[in-house]
PDB file of C-alpha atoms and ligand atoms in Angstrom:
ATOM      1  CA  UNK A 259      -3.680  -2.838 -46.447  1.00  0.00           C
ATOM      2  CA  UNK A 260      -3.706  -6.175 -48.299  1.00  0.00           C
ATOM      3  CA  UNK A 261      -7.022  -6.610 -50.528  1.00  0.00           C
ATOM      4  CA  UNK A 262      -9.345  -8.824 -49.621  1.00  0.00           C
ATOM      5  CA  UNK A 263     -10.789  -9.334 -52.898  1.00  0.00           C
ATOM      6  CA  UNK A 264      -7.635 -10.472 -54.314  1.00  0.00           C
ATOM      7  CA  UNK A 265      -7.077 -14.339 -53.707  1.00  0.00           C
ATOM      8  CA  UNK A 266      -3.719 -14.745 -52.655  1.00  0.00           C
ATOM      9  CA  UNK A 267      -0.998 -17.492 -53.726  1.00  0.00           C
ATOM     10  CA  UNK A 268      -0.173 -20.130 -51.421  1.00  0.00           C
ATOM     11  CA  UNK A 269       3.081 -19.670 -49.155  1.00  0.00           C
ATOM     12  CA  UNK A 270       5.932 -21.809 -50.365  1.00  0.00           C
ATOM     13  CA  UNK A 271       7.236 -22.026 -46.980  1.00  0.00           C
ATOM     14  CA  UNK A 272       6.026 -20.956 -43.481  1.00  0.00           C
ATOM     15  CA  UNK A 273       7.192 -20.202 -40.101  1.00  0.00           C
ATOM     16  CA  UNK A 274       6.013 -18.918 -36.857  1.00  0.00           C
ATOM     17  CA  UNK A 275       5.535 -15.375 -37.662  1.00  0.00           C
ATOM     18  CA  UNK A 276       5.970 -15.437 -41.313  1.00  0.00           C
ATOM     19  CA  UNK A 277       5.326 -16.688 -44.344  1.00  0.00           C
ATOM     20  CA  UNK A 278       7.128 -16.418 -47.894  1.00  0.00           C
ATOM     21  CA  UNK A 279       5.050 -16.085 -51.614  1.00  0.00           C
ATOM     22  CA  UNK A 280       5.796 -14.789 -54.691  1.00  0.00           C
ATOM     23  CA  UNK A 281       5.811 -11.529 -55.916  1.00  0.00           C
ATOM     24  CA  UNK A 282       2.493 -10.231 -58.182  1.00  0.00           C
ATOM     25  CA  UNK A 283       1.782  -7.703 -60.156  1.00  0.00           C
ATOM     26  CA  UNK A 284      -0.868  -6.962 -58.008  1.00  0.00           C
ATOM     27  CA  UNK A 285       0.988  -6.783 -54.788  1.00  0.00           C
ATOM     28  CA  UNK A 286       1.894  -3.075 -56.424  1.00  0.00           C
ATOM     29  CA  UNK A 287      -0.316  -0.977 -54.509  1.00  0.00           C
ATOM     30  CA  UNK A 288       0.813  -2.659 -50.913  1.00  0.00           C
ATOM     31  CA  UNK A 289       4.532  -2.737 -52.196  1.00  0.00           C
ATOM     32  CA  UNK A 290       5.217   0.612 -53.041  1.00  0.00           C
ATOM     33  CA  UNK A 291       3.288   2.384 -50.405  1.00  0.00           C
ATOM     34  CA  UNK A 292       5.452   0.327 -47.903  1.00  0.00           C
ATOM     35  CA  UNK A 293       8.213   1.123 -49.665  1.00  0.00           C
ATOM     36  CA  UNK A 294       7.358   4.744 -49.874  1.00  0.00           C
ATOM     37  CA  UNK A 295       6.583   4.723 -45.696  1.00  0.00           C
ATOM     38  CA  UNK A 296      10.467   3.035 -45.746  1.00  0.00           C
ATOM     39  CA  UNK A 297      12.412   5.581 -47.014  1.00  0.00           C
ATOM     40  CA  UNK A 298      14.021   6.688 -43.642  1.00  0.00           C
ATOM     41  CA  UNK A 299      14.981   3.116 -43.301  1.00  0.00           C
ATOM     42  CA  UNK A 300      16.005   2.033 -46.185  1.00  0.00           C
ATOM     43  CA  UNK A 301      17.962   4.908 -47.346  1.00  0.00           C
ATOM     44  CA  UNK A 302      20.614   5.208 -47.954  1.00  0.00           C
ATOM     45  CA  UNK A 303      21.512   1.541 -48.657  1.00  0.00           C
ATOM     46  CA  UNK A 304      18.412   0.363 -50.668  1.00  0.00           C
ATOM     47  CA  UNK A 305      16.218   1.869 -53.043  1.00  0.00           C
ATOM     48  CA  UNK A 306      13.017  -0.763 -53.669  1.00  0.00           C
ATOM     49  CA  UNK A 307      10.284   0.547 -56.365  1.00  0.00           C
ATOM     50  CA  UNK A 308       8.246   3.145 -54.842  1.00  0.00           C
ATOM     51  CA  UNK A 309       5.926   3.864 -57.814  1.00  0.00           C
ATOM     52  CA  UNK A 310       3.506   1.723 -60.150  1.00  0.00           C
ATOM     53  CA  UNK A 311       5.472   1.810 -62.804  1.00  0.00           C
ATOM     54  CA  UNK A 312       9.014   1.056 -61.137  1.00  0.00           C
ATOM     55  CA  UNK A 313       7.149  -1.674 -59.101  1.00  0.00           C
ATOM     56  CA  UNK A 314       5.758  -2.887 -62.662  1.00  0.00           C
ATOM     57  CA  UNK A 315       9.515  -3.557 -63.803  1.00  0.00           C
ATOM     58  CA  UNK A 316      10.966  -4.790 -60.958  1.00  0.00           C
ATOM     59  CA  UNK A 317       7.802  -7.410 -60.693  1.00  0.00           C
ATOM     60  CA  UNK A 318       8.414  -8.663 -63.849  1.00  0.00           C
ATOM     61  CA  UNK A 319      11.917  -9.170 -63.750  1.00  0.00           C
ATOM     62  CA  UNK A 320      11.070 -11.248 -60.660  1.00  0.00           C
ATOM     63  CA  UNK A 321       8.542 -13.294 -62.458  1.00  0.00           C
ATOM     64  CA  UNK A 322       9.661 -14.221 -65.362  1.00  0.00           C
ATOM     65  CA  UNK A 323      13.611 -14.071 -65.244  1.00  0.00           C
ATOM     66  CA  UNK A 324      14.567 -17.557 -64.036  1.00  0.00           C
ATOM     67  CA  UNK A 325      17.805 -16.379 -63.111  1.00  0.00           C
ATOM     68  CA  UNK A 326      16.245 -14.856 -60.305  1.00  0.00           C
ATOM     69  CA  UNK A 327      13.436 -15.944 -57.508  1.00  0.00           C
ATOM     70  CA  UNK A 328      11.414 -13.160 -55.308  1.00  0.00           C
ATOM     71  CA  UNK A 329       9.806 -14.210 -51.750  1.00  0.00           C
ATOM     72  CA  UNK A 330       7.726 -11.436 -50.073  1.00  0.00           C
ATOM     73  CA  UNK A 331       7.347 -11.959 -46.639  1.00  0.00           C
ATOM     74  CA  UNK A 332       4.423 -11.835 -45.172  1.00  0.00           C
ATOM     75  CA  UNK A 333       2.976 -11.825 -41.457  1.00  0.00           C
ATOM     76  CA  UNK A 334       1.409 -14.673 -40.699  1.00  0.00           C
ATOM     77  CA  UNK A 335      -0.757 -12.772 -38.646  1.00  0.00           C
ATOM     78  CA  UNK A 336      -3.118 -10.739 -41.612  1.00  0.00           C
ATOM     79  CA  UNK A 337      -0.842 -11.277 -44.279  1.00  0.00           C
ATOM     80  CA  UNK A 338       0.605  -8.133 -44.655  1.00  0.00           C
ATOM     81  CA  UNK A 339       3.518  -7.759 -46.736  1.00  0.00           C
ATOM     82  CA  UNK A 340       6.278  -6.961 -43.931  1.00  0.00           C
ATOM     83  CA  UNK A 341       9.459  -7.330 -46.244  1.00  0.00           C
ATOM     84  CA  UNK A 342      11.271  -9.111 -49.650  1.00  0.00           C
ATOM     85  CA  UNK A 343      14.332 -10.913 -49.394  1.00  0.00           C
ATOM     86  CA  UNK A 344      15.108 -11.628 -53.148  1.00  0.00           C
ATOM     87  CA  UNK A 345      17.708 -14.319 -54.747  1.00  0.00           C
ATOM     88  CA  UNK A 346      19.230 -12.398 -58.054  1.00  0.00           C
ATOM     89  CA  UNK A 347      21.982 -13.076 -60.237  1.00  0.00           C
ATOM     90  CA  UNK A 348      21.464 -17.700 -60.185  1.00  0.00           C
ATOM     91  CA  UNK A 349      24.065 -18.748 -61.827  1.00  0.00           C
ATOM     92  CA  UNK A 350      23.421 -22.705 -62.708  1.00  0.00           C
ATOM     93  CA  UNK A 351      26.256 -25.085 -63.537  1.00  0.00           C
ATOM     94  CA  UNK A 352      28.946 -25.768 -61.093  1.00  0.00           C
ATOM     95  CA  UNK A 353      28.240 -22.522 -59.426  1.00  0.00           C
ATOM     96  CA  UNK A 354      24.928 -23.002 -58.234  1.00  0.00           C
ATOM     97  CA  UNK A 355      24.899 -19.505 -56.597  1.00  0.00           C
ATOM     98  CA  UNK A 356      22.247 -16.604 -56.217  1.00  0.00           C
ATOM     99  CA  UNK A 357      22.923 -13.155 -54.493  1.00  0.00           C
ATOM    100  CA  UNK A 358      20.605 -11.725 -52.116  1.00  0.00           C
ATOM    101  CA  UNK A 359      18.860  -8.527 -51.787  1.00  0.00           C
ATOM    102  CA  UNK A 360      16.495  -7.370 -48.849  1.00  0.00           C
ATOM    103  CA  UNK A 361      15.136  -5.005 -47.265  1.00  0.00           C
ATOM    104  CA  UNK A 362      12.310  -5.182 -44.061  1.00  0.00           C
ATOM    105  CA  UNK A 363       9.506  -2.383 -43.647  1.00  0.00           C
ATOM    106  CA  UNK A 364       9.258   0.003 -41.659  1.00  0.00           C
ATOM    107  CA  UNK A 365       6.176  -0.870 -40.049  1.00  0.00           C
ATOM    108  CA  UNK A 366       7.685  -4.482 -39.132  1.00  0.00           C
ATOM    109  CA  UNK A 367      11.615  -4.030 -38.711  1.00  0.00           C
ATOM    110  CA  UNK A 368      13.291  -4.651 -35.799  1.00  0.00           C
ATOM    111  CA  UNK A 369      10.990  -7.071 -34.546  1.00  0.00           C
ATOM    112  CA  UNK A 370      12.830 -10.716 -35.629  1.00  0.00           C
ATOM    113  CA  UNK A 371      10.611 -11.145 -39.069  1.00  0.00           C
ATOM    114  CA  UNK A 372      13.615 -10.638 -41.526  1.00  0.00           C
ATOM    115  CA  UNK A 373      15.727 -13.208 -39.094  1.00  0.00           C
ATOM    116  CA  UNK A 374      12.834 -16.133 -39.726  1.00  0.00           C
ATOM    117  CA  UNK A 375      12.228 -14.952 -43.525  1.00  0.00           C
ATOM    118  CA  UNK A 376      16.036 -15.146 -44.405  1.00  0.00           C
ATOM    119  CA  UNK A 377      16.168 -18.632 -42.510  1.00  0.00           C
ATOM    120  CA  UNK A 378      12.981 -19.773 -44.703  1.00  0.00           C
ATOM    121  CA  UNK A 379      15.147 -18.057 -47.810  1.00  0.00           C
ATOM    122  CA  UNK A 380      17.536 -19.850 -47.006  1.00  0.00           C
ATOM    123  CA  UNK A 381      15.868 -23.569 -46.665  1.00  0.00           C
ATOM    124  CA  UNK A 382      14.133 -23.109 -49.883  1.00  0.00           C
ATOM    125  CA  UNK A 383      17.482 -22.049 -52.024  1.00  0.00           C
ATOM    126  CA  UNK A 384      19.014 -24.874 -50.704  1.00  0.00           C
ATOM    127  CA  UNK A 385      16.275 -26.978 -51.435  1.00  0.00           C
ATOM    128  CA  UNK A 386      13.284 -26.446 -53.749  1.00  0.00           C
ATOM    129  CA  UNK A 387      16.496 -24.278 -55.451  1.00  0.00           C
ATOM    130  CA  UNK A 388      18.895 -26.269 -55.419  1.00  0.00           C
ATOM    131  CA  UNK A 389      21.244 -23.732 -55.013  1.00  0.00           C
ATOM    132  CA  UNK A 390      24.260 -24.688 -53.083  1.00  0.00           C
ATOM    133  CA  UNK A 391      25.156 -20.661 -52.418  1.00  0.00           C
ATOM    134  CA  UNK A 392      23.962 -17.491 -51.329  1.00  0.00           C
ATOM    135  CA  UNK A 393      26.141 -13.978 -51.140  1.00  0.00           C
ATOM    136  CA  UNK A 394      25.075 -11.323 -49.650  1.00  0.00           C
ATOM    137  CA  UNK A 395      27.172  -7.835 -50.728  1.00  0.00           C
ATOM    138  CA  UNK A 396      27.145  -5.303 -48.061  1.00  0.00           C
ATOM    139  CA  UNK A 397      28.450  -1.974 -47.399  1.00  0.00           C
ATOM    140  CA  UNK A 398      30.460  -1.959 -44.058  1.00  0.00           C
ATOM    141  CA  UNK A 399      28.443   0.593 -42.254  1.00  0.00           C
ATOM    142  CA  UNK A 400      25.097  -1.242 -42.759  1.00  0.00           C
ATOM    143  CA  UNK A 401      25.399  -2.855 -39.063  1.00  0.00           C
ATOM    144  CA  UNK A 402      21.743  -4.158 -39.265  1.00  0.00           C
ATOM    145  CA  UNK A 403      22.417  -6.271 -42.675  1.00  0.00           C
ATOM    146  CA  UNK A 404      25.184  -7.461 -41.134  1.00  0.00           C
ATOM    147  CA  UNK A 405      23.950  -8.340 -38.095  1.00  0.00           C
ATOM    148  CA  UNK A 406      21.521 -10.469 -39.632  1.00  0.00           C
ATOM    149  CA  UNK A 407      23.305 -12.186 -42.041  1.00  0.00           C
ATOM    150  CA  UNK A 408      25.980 -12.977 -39.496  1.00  0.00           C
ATOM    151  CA  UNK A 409      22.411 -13.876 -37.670  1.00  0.00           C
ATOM    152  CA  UNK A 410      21.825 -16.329 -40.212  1.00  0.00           C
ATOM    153  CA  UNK A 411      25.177 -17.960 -40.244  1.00  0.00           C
ATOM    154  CA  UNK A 412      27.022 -16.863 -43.509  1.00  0.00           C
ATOM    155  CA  UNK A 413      30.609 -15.720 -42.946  1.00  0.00           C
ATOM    156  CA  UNK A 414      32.515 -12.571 -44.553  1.00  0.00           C
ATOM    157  CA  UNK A 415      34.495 -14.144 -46.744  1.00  0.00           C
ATOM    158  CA  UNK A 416      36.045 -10.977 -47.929  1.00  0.00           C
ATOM    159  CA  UNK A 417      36.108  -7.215 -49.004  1.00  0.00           C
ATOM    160  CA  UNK A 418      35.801  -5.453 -52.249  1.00  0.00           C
ATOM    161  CA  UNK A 419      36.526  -1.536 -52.946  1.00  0.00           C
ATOM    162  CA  UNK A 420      34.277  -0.188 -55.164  1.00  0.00           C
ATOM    163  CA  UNK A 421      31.897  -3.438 -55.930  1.00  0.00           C
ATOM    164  CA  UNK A 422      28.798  -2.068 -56.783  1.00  0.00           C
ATOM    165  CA  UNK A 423      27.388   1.385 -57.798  1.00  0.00           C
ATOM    166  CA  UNK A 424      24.841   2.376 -55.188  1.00  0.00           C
ATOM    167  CA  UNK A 425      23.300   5.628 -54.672  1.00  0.00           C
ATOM    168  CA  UNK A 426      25.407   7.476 -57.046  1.00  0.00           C
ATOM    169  CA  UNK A 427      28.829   5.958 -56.454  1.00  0.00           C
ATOM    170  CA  UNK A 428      30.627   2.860 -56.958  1.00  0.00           C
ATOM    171  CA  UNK A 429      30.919   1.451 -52.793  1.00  0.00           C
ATOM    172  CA  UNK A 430      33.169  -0.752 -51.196  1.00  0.00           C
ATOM    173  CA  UNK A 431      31.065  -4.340 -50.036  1.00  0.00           C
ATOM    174  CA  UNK A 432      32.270  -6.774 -47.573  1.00  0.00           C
ATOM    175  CA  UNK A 433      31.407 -10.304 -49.306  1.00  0.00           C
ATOM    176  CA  UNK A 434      28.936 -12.746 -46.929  1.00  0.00           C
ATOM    177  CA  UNK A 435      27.755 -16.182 -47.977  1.00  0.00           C
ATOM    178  CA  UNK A 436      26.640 -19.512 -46.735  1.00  0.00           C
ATOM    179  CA  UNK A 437      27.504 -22.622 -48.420  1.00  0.00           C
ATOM    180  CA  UNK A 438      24.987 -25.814 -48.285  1.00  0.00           C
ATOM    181  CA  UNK A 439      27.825 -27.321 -45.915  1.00  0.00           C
ATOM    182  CA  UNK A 440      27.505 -24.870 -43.113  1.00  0.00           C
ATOM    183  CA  UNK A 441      24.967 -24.846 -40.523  1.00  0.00           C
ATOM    184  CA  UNK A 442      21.637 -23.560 -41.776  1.00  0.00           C
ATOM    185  CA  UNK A 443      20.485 -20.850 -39.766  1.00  0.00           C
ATOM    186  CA  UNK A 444      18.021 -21.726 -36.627  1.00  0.00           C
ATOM    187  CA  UNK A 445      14.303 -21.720 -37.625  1.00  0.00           C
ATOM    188  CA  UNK A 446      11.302 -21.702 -35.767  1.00  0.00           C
ATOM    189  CA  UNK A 447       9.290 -24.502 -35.617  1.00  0.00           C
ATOM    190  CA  UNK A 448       7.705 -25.671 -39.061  1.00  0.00           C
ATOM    191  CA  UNK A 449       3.954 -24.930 -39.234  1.00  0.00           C
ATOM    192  CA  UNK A 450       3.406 -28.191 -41.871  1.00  0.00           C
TER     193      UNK A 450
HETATM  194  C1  COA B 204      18.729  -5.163 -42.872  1.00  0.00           C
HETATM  195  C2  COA B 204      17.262  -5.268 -42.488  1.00  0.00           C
HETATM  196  C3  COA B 204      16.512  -6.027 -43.592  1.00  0.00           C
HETATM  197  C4  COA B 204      17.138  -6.022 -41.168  1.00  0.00           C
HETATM  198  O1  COA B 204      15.745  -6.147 -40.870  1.00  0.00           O
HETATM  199  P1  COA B 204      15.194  -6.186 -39.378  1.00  0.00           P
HETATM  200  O2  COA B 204      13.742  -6.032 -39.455  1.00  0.00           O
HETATM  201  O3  COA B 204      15.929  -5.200 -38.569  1.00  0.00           O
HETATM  202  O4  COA B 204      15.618  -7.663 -38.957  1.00  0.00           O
HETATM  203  P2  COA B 204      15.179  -8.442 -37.628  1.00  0.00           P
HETATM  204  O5  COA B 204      14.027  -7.788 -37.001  1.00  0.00           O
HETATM  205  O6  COA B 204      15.051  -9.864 -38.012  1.00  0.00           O
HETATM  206  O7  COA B 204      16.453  -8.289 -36.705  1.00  0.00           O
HETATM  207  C5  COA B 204      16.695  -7.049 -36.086  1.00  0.00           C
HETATM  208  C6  COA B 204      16.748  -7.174 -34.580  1.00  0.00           C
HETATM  209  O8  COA B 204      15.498  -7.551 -34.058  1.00  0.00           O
HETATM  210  C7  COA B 204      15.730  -8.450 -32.966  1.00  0.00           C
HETATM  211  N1  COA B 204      14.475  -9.038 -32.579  1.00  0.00           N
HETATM  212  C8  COA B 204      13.472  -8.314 -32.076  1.00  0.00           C
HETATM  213  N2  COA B 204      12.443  -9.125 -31.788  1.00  0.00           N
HETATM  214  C9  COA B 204      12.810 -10.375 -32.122  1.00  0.00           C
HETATM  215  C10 COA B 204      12.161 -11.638 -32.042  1.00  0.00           C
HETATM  216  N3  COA B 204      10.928 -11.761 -31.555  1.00  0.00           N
HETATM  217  N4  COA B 204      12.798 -12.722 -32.498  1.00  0.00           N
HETATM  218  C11 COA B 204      14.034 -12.623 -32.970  1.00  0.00           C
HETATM  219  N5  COA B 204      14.712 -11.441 -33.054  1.00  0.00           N
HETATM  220  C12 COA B 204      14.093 -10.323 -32.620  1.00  0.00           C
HETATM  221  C13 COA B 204      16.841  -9.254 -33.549  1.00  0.00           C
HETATM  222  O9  COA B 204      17.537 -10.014 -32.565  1.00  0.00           O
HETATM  223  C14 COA B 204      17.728  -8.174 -34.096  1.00  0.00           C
HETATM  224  O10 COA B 204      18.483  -7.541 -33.083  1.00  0.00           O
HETATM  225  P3  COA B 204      20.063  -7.398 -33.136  1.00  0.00           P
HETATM  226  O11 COA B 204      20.460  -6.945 -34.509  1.00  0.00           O
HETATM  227  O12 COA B 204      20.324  -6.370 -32.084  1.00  0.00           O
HETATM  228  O13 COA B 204      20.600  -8.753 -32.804  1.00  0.00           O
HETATM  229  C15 COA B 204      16.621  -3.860 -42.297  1.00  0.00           C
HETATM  230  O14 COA B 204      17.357  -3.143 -41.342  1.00  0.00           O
HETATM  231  C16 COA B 204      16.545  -3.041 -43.580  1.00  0.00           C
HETATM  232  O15 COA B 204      15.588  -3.164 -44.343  1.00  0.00           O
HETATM  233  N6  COA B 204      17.581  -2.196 -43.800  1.00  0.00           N
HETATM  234  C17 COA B 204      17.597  -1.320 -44.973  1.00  0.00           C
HETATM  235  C18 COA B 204      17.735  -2.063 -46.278  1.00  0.00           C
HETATM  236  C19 COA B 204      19.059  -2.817 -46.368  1.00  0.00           C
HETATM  237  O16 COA B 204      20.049  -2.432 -45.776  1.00  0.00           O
HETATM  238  N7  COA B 204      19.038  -3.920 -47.138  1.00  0.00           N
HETATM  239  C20 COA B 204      20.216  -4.751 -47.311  1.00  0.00           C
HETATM  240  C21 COA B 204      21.240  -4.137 -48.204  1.00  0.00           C
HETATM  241  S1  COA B 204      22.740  -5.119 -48.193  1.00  0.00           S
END
């Protein structure tokens, strides 16, 4: 799927199995046929651009808004984009917080890569960022985002009825972070 005649941007951090760039406008063809091939998946919690033009949006926002930062993650193994775990909403000051937003493939859930990518995501916020929080809003019958947040060490730190308006109605979340303090999430071993 990924094209070879397109030189790729260098990984801002690595780990066994995979590896974490930017998003490009020209990762639109891969992205949205993924996303397309995810609906069973990802529905109905998430609802990632599945068209040229939605991707075209979404990309930018993730480019140029610095109050946001996108990592695709890709396999190590041929590069192929396997998921995105996204930091929105950074909030600077004495906040220093971003929210996350994720969501694996289909063709590569289940299989561990969203565990190393959100400990990566996690590194870099906390460091590169210099964020010193991440939230992650979830509905409470998503078990596998909150098995691998809970994964990744964050705690619930709370619930809230009708937090965010997803797929056509305003849903309860429960309320997830981590806080630079707290354990960072096991990693595998660093590749550099
Ligand atoms: C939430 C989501 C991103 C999780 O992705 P995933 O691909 O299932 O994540 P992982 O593969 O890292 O973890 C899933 C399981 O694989 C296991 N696993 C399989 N092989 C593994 C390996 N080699 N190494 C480590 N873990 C492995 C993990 O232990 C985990 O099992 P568990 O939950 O029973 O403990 C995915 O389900 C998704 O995209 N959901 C829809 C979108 C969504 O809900 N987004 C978030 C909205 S809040």
């Amino acid at each position: 799927m990924p094209d070879a005649a397109t030189p790729r941007p260098p990984y801002h951090a690595e780990g066994p199995r995979v590896a974490l760039r930017p998003f490009r406008y020209a990762d639109a063809a891969e992205f949205t046929a993924r996303a397309r091939e995810s609906a069973d998946l990802h529905r109905p919690w998430l609802f990632p651009p599945d068209t040229p033009a939605a991707y075209a949006s979404y990309a930018r926002a993730l480019i140029e808004d610095p109050a946001r930062f996108g990592h695709l993650v890709c396999e190590r193994d041929g590069g192929g984009i396997a998921g995105f775990v996204n930091v929105n909403n950074i909030v600077r000051g004495s906040f220093q917080c971003g929210a996350l937003g994720y969501g694996a493939f289909a063709h590569a859930a289940g299989r561990g890569l969203m565990s190393e990518a959100l400990a990566l995501v996690v590194r870099h916020a906390f460091g590169p960022l210099a964020l010193h929080r991440l939230e992650a809003n979830i509905q409470p019958g998503n078990g596998a985002s909150l098995a691998l947040v809970r994964r990744a060490g964050f705690r619930r730190e709370g619930y809230s009825p009708a937090m965010l308006h997803v797929d056509g109605a305003w849903r309860d979340h429960e309320r997830w972070a981590i806080t630079a303090e707290m354990p960072l999430p096991p990693a595998g071993d660093p590749v550099r």
